mmCIF file of C-alpha atoms in Angstrom:
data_model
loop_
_atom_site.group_PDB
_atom_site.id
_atom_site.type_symbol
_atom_site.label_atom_id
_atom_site.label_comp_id
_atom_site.label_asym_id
_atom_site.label_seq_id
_atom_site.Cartn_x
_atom_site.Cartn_y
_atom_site.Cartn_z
ATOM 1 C CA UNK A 1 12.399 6.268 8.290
ATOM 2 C CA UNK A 2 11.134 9.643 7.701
ATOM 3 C CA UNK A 3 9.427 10.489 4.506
ATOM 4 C CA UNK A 4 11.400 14.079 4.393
ATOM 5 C CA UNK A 5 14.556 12.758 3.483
ATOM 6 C CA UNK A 6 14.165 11.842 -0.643
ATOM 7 C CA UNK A 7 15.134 7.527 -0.603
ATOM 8 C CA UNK A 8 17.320 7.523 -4.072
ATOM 9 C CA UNK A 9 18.839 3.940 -4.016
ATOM 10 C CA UNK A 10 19.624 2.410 -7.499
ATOM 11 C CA UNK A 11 18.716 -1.182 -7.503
ATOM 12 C CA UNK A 12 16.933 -1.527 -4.026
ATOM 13 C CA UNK A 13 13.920 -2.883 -2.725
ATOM 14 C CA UNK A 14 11.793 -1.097 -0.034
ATOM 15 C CA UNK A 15 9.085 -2.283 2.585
ATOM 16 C CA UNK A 16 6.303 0.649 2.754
ATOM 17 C CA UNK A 17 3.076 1.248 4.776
ATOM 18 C CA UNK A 18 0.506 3.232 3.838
ATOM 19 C CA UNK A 19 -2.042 4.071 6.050
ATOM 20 C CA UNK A 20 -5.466 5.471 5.952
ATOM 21 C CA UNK A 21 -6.546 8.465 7.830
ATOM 22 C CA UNK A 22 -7.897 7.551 11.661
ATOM 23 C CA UNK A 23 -7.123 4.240 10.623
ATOM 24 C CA UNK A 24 -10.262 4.361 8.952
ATOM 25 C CA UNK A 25 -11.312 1.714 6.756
ATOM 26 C CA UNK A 26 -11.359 2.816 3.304
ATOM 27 C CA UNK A 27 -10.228 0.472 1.158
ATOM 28 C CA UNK A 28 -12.749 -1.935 2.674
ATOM 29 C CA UNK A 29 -15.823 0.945 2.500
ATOM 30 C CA UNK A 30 -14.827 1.752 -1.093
ATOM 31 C CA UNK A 31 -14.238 -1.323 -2.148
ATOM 32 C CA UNK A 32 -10.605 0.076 -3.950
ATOM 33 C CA UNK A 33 -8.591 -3.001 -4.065
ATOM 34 C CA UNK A 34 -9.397 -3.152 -7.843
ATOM 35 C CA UNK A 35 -7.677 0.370 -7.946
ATOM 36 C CA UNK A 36 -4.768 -0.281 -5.899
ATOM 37 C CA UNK A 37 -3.994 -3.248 -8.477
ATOM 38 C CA UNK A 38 -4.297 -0.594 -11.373
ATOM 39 C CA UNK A 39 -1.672 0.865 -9.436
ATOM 40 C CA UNK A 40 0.646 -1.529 -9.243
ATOM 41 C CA UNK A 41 -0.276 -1.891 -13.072
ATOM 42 C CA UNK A 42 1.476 1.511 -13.186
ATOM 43 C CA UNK A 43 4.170 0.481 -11.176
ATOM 44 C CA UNK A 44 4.819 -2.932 -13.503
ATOM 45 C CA UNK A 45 4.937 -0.290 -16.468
ATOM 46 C CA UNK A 46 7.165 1.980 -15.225
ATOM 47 C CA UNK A 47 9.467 -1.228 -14.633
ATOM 48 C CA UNK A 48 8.972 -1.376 -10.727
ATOM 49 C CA UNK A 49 8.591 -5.039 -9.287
ATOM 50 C CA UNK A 50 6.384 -5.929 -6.278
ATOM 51 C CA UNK A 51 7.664 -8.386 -4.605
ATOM 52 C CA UNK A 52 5.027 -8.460 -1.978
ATOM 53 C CA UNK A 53 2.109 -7.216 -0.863
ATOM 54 C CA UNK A 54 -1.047 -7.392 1.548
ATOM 55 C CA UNK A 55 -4.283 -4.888 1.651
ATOM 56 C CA UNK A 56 -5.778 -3.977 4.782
ATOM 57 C CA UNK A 57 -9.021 -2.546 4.959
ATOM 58 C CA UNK A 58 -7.561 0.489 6.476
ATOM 59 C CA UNK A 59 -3.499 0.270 5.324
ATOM 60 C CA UNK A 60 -1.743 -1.881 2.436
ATOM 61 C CA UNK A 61 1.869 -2.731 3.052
ATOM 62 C CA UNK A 62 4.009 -3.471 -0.100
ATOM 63 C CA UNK A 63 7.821 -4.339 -0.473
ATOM 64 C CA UNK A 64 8.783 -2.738 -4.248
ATOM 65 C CA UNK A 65 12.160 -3.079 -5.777
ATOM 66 C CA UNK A 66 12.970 0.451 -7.883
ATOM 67 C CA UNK A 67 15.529 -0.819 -10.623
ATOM 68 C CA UNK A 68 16.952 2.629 -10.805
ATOM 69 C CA UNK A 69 16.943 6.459 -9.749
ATOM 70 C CA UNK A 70 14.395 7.400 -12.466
ATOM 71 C CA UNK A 71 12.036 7.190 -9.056
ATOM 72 C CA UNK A 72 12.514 8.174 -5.148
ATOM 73 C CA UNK A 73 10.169 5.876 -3.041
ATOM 74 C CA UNK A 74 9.091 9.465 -1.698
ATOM 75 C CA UNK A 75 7.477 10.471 -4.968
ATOM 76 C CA UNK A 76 6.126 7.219 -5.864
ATOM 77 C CA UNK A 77 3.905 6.658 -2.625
ATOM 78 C CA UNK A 78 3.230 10.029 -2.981
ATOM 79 C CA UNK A 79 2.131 9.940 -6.461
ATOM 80 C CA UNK A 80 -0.144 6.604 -4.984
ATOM 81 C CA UNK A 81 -1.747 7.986 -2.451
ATOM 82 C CA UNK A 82 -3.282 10.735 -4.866
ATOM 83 C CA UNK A 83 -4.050 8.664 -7.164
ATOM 84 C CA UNK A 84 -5.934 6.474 -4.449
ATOM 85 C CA UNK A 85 -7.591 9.277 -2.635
ATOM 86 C CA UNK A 86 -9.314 10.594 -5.605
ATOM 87 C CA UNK A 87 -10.932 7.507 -6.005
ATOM 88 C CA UNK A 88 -11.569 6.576 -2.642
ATOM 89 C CA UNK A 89 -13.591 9.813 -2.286
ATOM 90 C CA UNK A 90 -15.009 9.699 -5.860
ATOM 91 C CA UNK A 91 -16.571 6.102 -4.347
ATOM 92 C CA UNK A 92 -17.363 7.891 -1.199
ATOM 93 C CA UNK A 93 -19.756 10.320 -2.698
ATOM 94 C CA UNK A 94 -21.131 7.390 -4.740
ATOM 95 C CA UNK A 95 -22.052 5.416 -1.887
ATOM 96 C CA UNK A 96 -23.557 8.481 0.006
ATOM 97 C CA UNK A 97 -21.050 8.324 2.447
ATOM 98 C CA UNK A 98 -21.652 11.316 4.027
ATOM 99 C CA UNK A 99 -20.390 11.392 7.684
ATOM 100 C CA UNK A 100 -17.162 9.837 6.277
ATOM 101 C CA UNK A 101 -16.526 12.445 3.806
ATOM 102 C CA UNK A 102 -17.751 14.888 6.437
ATOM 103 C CA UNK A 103 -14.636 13.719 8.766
ATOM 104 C CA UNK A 104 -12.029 13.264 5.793
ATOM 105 C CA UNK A 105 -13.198 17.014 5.015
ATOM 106 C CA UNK A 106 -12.820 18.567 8.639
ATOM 107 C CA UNK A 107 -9.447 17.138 9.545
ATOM 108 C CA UNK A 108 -7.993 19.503 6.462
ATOM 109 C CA UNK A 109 -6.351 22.097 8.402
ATOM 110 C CA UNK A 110 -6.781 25.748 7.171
ATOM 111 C CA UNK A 111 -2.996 25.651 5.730
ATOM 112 C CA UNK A 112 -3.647 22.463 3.936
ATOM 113 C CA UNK A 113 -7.108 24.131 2.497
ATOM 114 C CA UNK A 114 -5.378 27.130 1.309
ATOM 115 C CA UNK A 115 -2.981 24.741 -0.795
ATOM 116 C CA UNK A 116 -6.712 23.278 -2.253
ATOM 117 C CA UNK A 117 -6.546 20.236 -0.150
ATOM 118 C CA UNK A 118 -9.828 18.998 0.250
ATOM 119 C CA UNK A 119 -9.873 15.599 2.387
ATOM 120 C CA UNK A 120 -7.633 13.916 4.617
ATOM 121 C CA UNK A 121 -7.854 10.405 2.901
ATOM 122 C CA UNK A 122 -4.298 9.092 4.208
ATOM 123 C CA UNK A 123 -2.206 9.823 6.859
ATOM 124 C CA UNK A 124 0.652 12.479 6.261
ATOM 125 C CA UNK A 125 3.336 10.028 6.467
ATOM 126 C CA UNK A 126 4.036 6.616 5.060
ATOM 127 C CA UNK A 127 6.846 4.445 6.219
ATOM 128 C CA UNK A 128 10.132 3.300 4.260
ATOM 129 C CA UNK A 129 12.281 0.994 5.756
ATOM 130 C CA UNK A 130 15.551 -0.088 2.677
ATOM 131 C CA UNK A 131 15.850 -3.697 2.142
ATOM 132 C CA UNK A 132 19.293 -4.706 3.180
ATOM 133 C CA UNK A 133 19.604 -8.349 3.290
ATOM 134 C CA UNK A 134 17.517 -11.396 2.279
ATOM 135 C CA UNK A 135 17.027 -12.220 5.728
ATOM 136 C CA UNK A 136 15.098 -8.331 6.346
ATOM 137 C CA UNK A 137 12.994 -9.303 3.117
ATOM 138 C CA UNK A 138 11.842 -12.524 4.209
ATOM 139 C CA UNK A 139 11.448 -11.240 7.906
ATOM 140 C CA UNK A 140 8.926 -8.330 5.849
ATOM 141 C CA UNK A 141 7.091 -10.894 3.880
ATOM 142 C CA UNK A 142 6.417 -12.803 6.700
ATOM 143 C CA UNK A 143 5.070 -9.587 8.744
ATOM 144 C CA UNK A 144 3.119 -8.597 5.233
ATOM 145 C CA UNK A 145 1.604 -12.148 4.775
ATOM 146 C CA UNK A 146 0.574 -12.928 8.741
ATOM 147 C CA UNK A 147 -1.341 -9.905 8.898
ATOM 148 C CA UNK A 148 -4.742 -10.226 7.585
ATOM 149 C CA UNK A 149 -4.480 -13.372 11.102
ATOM 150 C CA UNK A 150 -3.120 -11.011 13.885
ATOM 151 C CA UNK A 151 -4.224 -8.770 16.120
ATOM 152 C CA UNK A 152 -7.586 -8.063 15.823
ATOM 153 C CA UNK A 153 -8.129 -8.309 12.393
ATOM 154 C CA UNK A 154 -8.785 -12.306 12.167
ATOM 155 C CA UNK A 155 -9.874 -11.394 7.936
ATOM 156 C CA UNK A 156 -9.226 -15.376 7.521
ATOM 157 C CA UNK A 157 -8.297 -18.635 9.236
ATOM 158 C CA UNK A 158 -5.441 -19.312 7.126
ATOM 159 C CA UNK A 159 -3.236 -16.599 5.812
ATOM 160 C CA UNK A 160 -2.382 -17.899 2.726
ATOM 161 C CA UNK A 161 -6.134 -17.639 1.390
ATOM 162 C CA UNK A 162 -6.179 -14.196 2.280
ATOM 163 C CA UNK A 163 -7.281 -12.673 -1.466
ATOM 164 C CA UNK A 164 -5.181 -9.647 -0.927
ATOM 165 C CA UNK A 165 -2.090 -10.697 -0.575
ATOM 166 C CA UNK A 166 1.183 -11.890 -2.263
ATOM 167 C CA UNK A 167 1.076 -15.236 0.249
ATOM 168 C CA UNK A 168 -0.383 -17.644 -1.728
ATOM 169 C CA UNK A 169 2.389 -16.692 -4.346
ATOM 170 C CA UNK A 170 5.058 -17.527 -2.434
ATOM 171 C CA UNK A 171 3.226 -20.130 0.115
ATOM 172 C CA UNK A 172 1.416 -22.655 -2.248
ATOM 173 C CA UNK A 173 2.236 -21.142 -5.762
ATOM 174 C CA UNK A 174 -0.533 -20.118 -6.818
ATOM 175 C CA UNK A 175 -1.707 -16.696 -8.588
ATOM 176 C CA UNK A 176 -2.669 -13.999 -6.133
ATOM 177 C CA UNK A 177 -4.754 -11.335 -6.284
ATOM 178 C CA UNK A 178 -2.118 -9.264 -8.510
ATOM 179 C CA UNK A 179 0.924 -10.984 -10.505
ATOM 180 C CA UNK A 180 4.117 -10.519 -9.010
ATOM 181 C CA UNK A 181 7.926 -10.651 -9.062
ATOM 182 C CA UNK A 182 9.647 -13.298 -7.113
ATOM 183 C CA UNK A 183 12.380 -11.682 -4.992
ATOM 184 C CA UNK A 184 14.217 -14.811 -5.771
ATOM 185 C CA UNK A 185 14.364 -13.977 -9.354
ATOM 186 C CA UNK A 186 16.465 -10.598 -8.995
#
């Protein structure tokens, strides 16, 4: 779904990816899960639920469920990736990161740099997909839970002790790496 169009659904969940920029891996270089989780901190104050999550080293994917229209999905991904990317480059120059930050600072386009962009820490776009049915949720959490054991990413033998991730929550009841809502419980 494209992130132009302003998602106002009262009462909805969404599934959302967020990606870093060149599918670089940020989160892992900077270390910012402990960030995101302030994040969803925020969200949990503002009265947003996360239902589900997992944290890439280079994207997160999170299904939230936005109890009315004080919030569009638009602004509040929006309002996380800035709040990410100031940190992420914040620990950049910390670490000395130099050719990194020398990448995330050359993608800016001159447009984007007259608007005081400085980095490209995330790509433009994020995607939004509405949760319609019970079946599409669990068919997401599925997707969001396998992924640290596809592909090439092989983070751990058995999904469910992948730290960064809502799986163990739902797959052995245990606490995760950040409290969350049971989608049951709505």
């Amino acid at each position: 779904m494209s992130t132009k169009r302003k998602l106002l659904y009262s009462n909805s969940a969404f599934f959302c990816t967020v990606t870093c920029f060149d599918w670089l891996p940020l989160f892992e270089i900077t270390k910012t899960y402990d960030h995101i989780y302030s994040w969803f901190d925020w969200l949990y104050a503002h009265e947003i639920k996360v239902l589900g999550y997992v944290i890439m080293p280079n994207h997160y994917h999170i299904i939230l469920f936005l109890p009315g229209e004080r919030f569009s999905i638009h602004k509040i991904i929006g309002n996380c990736k800035r709040f990410l990317a100031y940190e992420i480059i914040k620990r950049l120059e910390c670490q000395g990161e130099l050719n990194v930050l020398k990448h995330l600072k050359d993608s800016v386009t001159l447009n984007e740099s007259g608007k005081g962009k400085l980095h490209n820490v995330f790509e433009d776009s994020f995607d939004a997909k509405v949760i319609v049915s019970e079946k599409f949720l669990i068919q997401k959490l599925n997707y969001i839970h396998f992924n640290p054991v596809r592909g090439r990413w092989k983070l751990v033998e058995d999904y469910r002790d992948y730290k960064h991730s809502s799986a163990a929550f739902y797959e052995k009841d245990e606490l995760c790496g950040y409290q969350i809502t049971n989608y049951a419980d709505l």
